[in-house]
XYZ file of C-alpha atoms in Angstrom:
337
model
C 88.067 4.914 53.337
C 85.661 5.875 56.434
C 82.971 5.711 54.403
C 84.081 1.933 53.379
C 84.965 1.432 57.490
C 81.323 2.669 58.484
C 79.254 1.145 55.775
C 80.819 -2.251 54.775
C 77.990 -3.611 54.004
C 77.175 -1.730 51.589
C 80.452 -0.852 50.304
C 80.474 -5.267 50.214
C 77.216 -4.965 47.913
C 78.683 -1.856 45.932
C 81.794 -4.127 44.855
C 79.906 -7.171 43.838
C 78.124 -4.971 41.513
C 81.022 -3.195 39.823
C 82.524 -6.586 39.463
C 79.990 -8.126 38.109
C 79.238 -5.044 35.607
C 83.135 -5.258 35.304
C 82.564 -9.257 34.594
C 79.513 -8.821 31.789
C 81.291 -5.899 30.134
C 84.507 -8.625 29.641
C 82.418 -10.776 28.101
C 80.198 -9.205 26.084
C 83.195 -7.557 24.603
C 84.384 -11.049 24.093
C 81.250 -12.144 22.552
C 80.926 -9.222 20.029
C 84.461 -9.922 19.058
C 83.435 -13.399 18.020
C 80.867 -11.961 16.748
C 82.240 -9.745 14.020
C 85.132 -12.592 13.005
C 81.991 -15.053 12.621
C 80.543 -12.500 10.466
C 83.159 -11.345 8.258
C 84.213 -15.340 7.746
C 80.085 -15.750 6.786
C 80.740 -12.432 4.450
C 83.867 -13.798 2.506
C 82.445 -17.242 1.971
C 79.554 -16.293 0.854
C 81.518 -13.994 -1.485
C 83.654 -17.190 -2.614
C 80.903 -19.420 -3.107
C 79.171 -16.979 -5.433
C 82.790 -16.537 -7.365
C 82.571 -20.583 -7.673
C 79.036 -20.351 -9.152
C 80.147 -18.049 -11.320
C 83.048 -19.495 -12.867
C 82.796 -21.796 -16.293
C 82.717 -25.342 -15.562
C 86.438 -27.003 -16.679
C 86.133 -29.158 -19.479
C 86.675 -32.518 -18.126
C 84.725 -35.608 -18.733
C 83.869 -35.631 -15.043
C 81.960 -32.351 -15.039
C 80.408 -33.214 -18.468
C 78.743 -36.216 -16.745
C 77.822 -34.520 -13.630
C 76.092 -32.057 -15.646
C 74.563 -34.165 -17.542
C 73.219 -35.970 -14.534
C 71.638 -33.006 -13.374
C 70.209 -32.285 -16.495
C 68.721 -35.205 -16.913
C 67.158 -35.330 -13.512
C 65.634 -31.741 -13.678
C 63.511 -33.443 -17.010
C 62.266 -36.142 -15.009
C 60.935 -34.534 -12.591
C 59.389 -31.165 -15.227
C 58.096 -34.704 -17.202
C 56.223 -35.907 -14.007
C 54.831 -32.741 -12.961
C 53.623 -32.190 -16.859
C 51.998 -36.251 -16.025
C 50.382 -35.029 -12.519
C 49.075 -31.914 -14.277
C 47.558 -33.913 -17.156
C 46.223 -36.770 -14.919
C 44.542 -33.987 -12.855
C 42.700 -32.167 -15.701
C 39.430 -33.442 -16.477
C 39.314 -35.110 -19.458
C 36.078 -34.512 -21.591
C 34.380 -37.475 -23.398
C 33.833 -37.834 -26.591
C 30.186 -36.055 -27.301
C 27.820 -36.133 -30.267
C 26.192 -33.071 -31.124
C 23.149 -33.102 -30.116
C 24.369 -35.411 -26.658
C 26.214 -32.022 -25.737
C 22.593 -29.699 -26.499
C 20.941 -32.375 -24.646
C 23.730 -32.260 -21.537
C 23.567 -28.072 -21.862
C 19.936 -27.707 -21.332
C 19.967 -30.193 -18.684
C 23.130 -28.372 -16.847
C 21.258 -25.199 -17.078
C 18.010 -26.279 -15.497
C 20.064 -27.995 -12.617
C 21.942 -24.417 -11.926
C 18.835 -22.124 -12.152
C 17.028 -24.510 -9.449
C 19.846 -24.318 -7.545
C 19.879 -20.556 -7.900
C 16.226 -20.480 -6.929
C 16.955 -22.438 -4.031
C 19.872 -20.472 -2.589
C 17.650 -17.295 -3.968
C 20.176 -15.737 -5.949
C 19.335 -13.708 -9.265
C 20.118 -15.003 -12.337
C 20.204 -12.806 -15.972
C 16.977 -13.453 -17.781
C 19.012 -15.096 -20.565
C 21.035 -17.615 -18.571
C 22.631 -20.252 -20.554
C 25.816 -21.025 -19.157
C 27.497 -19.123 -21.388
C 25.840 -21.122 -24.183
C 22.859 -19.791 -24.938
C 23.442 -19.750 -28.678
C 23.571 -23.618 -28.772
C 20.207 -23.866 -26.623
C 18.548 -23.816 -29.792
C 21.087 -24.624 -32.589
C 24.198 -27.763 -32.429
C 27.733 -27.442 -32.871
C 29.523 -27.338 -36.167
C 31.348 -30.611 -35.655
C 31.315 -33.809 -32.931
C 34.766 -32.282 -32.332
C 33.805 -29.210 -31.582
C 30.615 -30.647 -29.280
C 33.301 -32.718 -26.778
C 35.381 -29.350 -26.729
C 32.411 -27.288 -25.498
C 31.479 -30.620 -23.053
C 34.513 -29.665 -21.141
C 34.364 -25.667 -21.876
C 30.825 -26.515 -20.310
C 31.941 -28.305 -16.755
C 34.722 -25.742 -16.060
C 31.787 -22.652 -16.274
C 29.729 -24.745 -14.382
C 32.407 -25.545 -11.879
C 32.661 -21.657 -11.936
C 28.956 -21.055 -11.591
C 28.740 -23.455 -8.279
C 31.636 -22.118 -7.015
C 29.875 -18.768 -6.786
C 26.441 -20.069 -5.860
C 27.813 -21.817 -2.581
C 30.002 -18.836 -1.717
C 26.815 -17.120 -0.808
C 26.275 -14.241 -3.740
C 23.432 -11.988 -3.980
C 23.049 -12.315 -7.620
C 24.682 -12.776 -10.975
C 24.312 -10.397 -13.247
C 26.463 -11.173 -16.026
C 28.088 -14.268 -17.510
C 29.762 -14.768 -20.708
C 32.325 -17.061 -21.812
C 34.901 -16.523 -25.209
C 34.394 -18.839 -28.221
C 36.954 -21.352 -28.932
C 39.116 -21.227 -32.156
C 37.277 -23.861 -34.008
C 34.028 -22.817 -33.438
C 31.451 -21.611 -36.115
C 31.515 -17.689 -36.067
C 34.396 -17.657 -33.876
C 36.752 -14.571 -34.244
C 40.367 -15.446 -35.911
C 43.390 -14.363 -33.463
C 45.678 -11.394 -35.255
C 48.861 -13.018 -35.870
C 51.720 -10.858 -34.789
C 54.243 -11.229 -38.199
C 57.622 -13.142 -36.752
C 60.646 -11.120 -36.206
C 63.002 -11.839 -38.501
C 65.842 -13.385 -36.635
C 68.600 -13.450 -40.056
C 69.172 -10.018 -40.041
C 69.831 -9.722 -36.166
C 72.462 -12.383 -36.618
C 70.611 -15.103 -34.211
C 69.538 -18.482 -35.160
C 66.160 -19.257 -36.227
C 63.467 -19.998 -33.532
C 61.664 -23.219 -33.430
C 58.030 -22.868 -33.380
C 57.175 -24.908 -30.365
C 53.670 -25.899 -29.532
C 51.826 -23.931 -26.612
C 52.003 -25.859 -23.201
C 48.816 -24.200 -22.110
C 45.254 -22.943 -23.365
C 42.998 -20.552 -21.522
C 39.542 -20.075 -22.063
C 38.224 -16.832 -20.536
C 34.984 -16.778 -18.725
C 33.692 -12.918 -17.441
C 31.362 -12.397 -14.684
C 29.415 -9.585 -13.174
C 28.586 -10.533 -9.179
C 26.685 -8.692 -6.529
C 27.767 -9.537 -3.067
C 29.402 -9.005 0.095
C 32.862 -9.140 1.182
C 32.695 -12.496 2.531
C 31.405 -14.129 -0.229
C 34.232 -12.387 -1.845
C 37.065 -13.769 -0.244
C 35.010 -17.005 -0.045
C 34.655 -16.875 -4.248
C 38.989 -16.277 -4.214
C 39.815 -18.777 -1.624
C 38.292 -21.360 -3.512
C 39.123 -20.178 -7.222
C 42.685 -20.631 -6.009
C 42.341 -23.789 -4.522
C 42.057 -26.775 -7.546
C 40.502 -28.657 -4.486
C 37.461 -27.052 -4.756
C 37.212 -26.946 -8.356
C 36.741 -30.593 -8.898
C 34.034 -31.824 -11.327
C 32.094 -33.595 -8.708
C 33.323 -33.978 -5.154
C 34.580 -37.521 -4.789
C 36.265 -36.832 -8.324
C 40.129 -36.663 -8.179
C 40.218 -34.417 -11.347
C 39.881 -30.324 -10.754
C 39.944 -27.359 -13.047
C 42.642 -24.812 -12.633
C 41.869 -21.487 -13.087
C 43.947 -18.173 -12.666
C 41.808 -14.803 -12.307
C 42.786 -11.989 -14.835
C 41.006 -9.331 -14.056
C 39.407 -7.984 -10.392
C 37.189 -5.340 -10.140
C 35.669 -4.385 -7.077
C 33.167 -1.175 -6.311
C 30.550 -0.665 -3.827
C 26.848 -1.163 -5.273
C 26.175 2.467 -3.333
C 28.094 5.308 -4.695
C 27.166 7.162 -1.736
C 27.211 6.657 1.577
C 24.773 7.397 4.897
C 25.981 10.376 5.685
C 26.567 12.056 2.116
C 22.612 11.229 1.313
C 21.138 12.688 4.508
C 22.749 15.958 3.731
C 21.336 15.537 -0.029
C 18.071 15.349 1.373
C 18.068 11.890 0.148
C 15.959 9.129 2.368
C 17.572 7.166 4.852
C 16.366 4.324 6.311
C 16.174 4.378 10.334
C 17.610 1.610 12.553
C 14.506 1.710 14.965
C 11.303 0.545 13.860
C 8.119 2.354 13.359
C 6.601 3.692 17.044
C 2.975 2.718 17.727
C 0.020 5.378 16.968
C -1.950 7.642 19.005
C -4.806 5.569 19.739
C -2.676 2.149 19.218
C -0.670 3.304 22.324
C -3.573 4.423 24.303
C -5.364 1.077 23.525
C -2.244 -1.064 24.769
C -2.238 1.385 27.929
C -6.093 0.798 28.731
C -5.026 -3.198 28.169
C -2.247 -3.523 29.359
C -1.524 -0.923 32.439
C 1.713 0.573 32.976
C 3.789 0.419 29.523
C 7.991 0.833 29.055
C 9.005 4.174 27.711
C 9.033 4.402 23.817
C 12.970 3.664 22.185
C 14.828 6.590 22.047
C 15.585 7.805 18.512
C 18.341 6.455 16.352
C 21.185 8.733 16.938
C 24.059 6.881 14.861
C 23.288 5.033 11.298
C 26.022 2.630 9.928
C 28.355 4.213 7.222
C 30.647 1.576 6.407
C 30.554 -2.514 5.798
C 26.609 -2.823 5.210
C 26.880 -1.967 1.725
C 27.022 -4.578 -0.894
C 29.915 -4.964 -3.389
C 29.540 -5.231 -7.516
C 32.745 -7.167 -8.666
C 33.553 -7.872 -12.120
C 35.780 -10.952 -12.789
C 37.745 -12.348 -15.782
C 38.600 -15.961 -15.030
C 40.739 -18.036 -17.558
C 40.220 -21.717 -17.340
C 43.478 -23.318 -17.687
C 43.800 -26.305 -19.917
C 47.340 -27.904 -20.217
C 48.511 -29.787 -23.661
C 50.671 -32.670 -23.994
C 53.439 -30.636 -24.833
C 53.519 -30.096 -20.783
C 55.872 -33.361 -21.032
C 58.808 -32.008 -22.109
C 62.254 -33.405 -22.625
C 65.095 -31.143 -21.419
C 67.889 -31.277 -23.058
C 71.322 -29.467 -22.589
């Protein structure tokens, strides 16, 4: 109590503070109390509504017809995405044999110039993919509109990987559609046999989707990389021409990725291996004593390189396996219940 009578000030200042602390502890006890009811409410509702969901619908005419509602409004909308897909798919015109030879070889020229100008390698058999029908026509006029499209969506592919800035191409090939002439025949996979399990019999249904699989073989960097997969992903930039509103959609199976250099900086200076130096070559003897007779008073040589670079200046070889995506009219489905 002295010390209270001789320091009231502080004493004053001392009280505030444990009643304040006093204060805030009341109600953040309050507030965690609140808390935890809030929570547990949140915990058994949750719990309920998930018992609800679970629980057969009562057979009433009322449910019936709300189901069926629902139903019915889940296929509209699957049947006008199937229509958006289908209206965005290029669509190839009809093509007469030797119209789709004549439409290859001029495709082909286009890319390689455009190669040459963006001076990126090209394999010494280019063809799109096509070679073969460089110098022979399709079996069928069918079959010639089928490789028309096949022939945009490589292309698409090729340009795609042209403006994304790669070093070369090293590899392209394409697989043959079914109804082609030489074209391999699919092992079928015999059917289960449905019967003897007790289960009704499947209806075949027709696929909603075709993919044609185009490989390629790519040196360049990792920008052009994620440039490439940005824009592989992105049915905007796989239109057929730019102020098209039709785009291929493609999904990438496989991605391989290795550096071109097995070894790096450091691992072929200790084999002994060359290196190349980041400072250029020094003048000679009598180059040096020329330029000093010249010139007068010269700048110190560069010092030596005493670092080299041991990672990001190496190029990458990726390996791709892109399927080009071609939806069917079975896409518009009806649901049903």
């Amino acid at each position: 109590m002295d010390w209270i009578r001789e320091n009231k000030v502080l004493a004053t200042i001392l009280g505030g503070i444990a009643a304040g602390v006093l204060g805030l502890g009341y109600l953040l006890f309050d507030a965690w109390g609140a808390y935890s009811t809030a929570r547990d409410e949140y915990v058994a509702l949750g719990g309920q509504i998930a018992q609800i969901k679970g629980l057969a619908l009562a057979p009433t005419e009322a449910n019936l017809k709300a189901k069926q509602a629902l139903v019915d409004e889940y296929g509209t909308n699957v049947g006008k995405l199937g229509g958006a897909l289908l209206f965005l798919q290029p669509v190839p015109a009809p093509s007469k044999q030797a119209e789709f030879q004549t439409k290859l070889k001029d495709r082909v020229l286009q890319v390689k110039n455009l190669a040459q100008g963006l001076k990126v390698s090209l394999p010494p058999d280019f063809g799109l993919g096509f070679t073969d029908y460089l110098g022979a026509l399709p079996s069928s006029d069918a079959v010639a509109t089928e490789l028309s499209g096949y022939l945009d969506g490589v292309e698409a592919i090729v340009k795609v990987a042209l403006g994304s800035g790669v070093k070369s191409i090293d590899l392209l090939e394409r697989a043959a559609l079914p109804n082609e002439k030489g074209a391999a025949t699919p092992r079928q996979t015999p059917p289960a046999r449905p019967q003897q399990l007790g289960l009704p019999t499947p209806v075949n249904q027709p696929p909603l989707v075709e993919k044609r699989n185009v490989s390629l073989v790519m040196t360049l960097d990792q920008g052009a990389l994620q440039r490439i997969m940005s824009q592989l992903a992105n049915p905007v930039d796989m239109k057929v021409l730019p102020e098209a509103d039709q785009s291929f959609f493609t999904s990438i199976r496989v991605l391989r990725v290795e550096n071109q250099s097995k070894e790096g900086p450091v691992r072929r200076r200790s084999a002994g291996l060359p290196v190349e130096s980041a400072s250029g070559s020094s003048p000679s003897g009598s180059a040096k004593a020329a330029d000093a007779s010249s010139v007068g008073l010269l700048p110190p040589p560069p010092a030596p390189a005493d670092s080299v670079p041991v990672m990001g200046q190496e190029l990458l070889k990726v390996q791709m396996e892109i399927d080009l995506v071609k939806f069917s009219d079975a896409i518009r489905v009806a649901v049903t219940p």
